[in-house]
Amino acid sequence: MPKGEEAVKVLGVWASPFVMRARIALNMKSVKYEFLQENLGSKSQLLLQSNPVHKKVPVLIHEHKPVCESLIIVEYVDQVFSSGPSILPSDPYDRAIARFWAAYLDDKWYPTLKAMAGAKGEKEIKVVIQQVEEGLALLEDAYNKISKGKPFFAGDRIGYLDIAFGCFLGWTRVTETVTGTALIDEFKTPGLAKWAEKFCEDDAVKPVMPETKKLVEFFHVIRAKFGGSA
Amino acid sequence: MDEVKLLGFWASPFVHRVIWALKLKGVKYEYSEEDLTNKSELLLKSNPVHEKVPVLIHGDKAISESSVILEYIEQVWPQNPLFPKDAYERALSRFWINFASDVGMIFRSFYLSKEENREKSRREVIQVLQIVEEQALKDKNFFGGDNIGMLDIIYGSIPHWFEALEESVGVKVIDPNALPRLYAWAQRFKQIPVINHDLPPYQDLLLHMKRVRQRLISQPPNSSA
């Protein structure tokens, strides 16, 4: 086995956007790994041992050592595996911008998307949709500025911020389907609409992007289980 | 060499993270104090998304979010590295940097706790700090080992700031019994010259924290602070 690639494992679940980030990064580096699916209702010993603080997926296990948190895993993979393109930009400022928007996505935008699932009543849904759309307007603007006419945030090929954002496309589509509201489309967010299409076609992304149909089914299952709030 | 400017607020621990990193690396910078009740054009233009300090302006580039700024500083000025070289150790450092946000939220709950919730909140603070003590600090002098590193800077709001927070609430939490190693680290950390020379005056900080606490407690819930 090529050096450094012994026993690379990813603990995850197929529906998680955060797990997807780790897998896209490994795919970009052509690293073979074992994908161990967790049953989140009953977490494995390996997961509890590997991430005792949060007990969450994804966890990357490399050379028997666990790396936790999706964006940390992406950076780690970029540093450790030299095959394949760079994931983080090399320029410090570009790198800072990518990290800034990844933090924005996780801390500010994704929570608003998740809130749509639990929103009840027309009024509440309207408020949450507005928050999601305001965030998307900022992201559309960021995309236009950062990509500078190229297809991806990172330029000609996908990179850190593409991965950080693109992983949410499945659940964005679920939200669009369930609420009947277009979020990323050619009228509201023309730049992001084109970007989303290209992102999903990338060879590192295609194998791990779940089908929207399956995600919608999964969403309804979870919603039924937790009585309307997911 | 492009000029370096830091937009900050004297009482902010996040701003101090950046000050300490710049000083430890010997980077010359100009400090600009912001009036957060009347934010400057420069701040609003440089950080339009959050309108917060710290913002580092390097030449014509503006970088926001303290952890993003710290990574930028580490990359641009690699002397006196604050991160470990090893990729795995670095990943661990980043994990604990992220965890500091969870700690911050629990600190905030304690800060704003009402009397009936205070004891529960105090125990949550101890629990979360025990995790930091047992798994991040362990038996080392500093988080970074023999010398301070990125995690010492990140958790550097515990000495001094959390002390003022405790005093403003009127309840002591971090003491040599509950958290012996963390307590010892806090005393050690404050003695380091670079840190020591830049701490906001304690009495001013205490007054500020008391005032802010009063304001936040008397606001209706869910209003932004």
XYZ file of N, CA and C in Angstrom, chain A residues 51-54 62 65-69 72 75-76 79-80 89-93 95-97 99-101 103-104 107-108 138, chain B residues 47 49-50 52 60-65 67-68 71-72 75-76 85-88 90-92 94-96 98-99 102 131 135:
186
model
N -14.044 10.114 19.078
C -14.488 11.492 19.294
C -15.248 11.573 20.608
N -14.540 11.349 21.722
C -15.222 11.296 23.019
C -15.846 12.636 23.417
N -15.269 13.751 22.942
C -15.773 15.060 23.349
C -17.143 15.354 22.732
N -17.276 15.135 21.422
C -18.532 15.486 20.754
C -19.353 14.286 20.323
N -6.591 7.911 10.526
C -5.419 7.751 9.674
C -4.257 7.291 10.529
N -4.932 7.142 14.170
C -5.215 8.339 14.959
C -6.455 9.049 14.420
N -7.344 9.484 15.320
C -8.579 10.121 14.848
C -8.419 11.620 14.632
N -9.011 12.115 13.536
C -9.082 13.555 13.279
C -10.565 13.906 13.219
N -10.986 14.884 14.003
C -12.407 15.220 14.089
C -12.674 16.598 13.514
N -13.963 16.832 13.196
C -14.442 18.105 12.641
C -14.116 18.202 11.147
N -11.464 20.628 9.667
C -10.137 20.254 10.157
C -9.646 19.037 9.378
N -8.409 20.116 5.949
C -7.064 20.715 6.012
C -6.003 19.642 6.238
N -6.324 18.695 7.112
C -5.388 17.618 7.417
C -5.090 16.799 6.152
N -2.842 18.582 3.861
C -1.454 18.642 4.301
C -0.739 17.319 4.153
N -1.437 16.229 4.448
C -0.786 14.926 4.574
C -0.655 14.158 3.254
N -6.225 27.313 -0.851
C -5.448 28.232 -1.697
C -4.054 28.418 -1.088
N -3.063 28.679 -1.939
C -1.710 28.850 -1.415
C -1.494 30.273 -0.890
N -2.165 31.252 -1.499
C -1.999 32.637 -1.055
C -2.666 32.842 0.307
N -1.943 33.439 1.272
C -2.488 33.572 2.627
C -3.809 34.336 2.684
N -3.942 35.390 1.867
C -5.171 36.165 1.910
C -6.336 35.368 1.324
N -6.576 32.258 1.302
C -6.853 31.230 2.308
C -7.728 31.795 3.429
N -7.409 33.015 3.854
C -8.175 33.667 4.922
C -9.621 33.896 4.474
N -9.790 34.331 3.238
C -11.137 34.561 2.701
C -11.923 33.253 2.660
N -11.459 30.598 4.524
C -11.762 30.206 5.917
C -12.869 31.073 6.484
N -12.843 32.360 6.181
C -13.868 33.278 6.672
C -15.254 32.813 6.234
N -15.394 32.514 4.931
C -16.713 32.133 4.429
C -17.122 30.731 4.885
N -16.447 29.575 7.828
C -16.938 29.826 9.184
C -18.332 30.450 9.124
N -18.545 31.367 8.173
C -19.852 31.986 8.013
C -20.915 30.931 7.701
N -21.384 28.757 10.980
C -21.886 29.458 12.164
C -23.192 30.192 11.904
N -23.344 30.741 10.689
C -24.496 31.604 10.433
C -25.495 31.020 9.430
N -25.497 37.206 0.128
C -24.099 37.476 0.517
C -23.157 36.485 -0.153
N -15.230 44.972 7.428
C -15.939 43.785 7.878
C -17.434 43.996 7.735
N -19.754 42.057 6.726
C -20.625 40.935 7.079
C -20.963 40.930 8.574
N -19.948 41.127 9.420
C -20.185 41.044 10.865
C -20.069 42.375 11.595
N -17.576 43.601 13.155
C -16.995 43.343 14.476
C -15.486 43.500 14.467
N -3.760 46.451 1.614
C -5.147 46.792 1.261
C -6.091 45.627 1.550
N -5.588 44.624 2.283
C -6.423 43.449 2.536
C -6.949 43.463 3.971
N -8.246 43.197 4.113
C -8.847 43.166 5.436
C -9.219 41.736 5.787
N -8.818 41.299 6.978
C -9.124 39.935 7.421
C -9.892 40.017 8.728
N -11.020 39.310 8.805
C -11.879 39.321 9.992
C -11.983 37.937 10.599
N -12.464 37.886 11.838
C -12.618 36.651 12.625
C -11.262 36.281 13.239
N -9.883 33.743 14.761
C -9.180 32.492 14.434
C -8.665 32.515 13.001
N -9.385 33.169 12.096
C -8.933 33.293 10.707
C -7.703 34.212 10.662
N -4.578 32.340 11.889
C -4.021 31.435 10.865
C -3.285 32.248 9.796
N -3.815 33.407 9.452
C -3.189 34.283 8.460
C -1.830 34.753 8.969
N 0.784 32.120 8.829
C 1.274 31.811 7.490
C 2.188 32.912 6.946
N 1.792 34.171 7.171
C 2.545 35.290 6.592
C 3.845 35.566 7.339
N 4.393 21.748 14.041
C 4.694 21.452 12.632
C 3.921 20.229 12.148
N 3.821 19.219 13.006
C 3.226 17.949 12.615
C 1.750 18.130 12.269
N 1.343 17.548 11.131
C -0.018 17.749 10.632
C -1.066 17.257 11.620
N -0.795 16.124 12.281
C -1.769 15.580 13.214
C -1.894 16.473 14.448
N -1.268 19.574 14.573
C -1.945 20.777 14.119
C -3.459 20.585 14.104
N -3.888 19.418 13.615
C -5.321 19.109 13.565
C -5.892 19.106 14.981
N -5.129 18.570 15.923
C -5.568 18.576 17.327
C -5.690 20.007 17.847
N -6.315 22.658 16.171
C -7.495 23.280 15.559
C -8.768 22.787 16.224
N -8.786 21.512 16.619
C -9.940 20.968 17.331
C -10.177 21.762 18.610
N -9.108 22.028 19.360
C -9.255 22.752 20.626
C -9.535 24.234 20.406
N -11.529 25.255 17.992
C -12.980 25.205 17.796
C -13.709 25.024 19.122
N -13.168 24.178 19.984
C -13.812 23.887 21.266
C -13.927 25.137 22.131
N -17.256 26.639 22.088
C -18.224 25.984 22.972
C -18.023 26.479 24.409
N -12.697 19.316 30.885
C -12.364 18.672 29.612
C -11.111 19.322 29.031
N -7.785 17.105 28.713
C -7.474 16.604 27.377
C -6.610 17.532 26.543
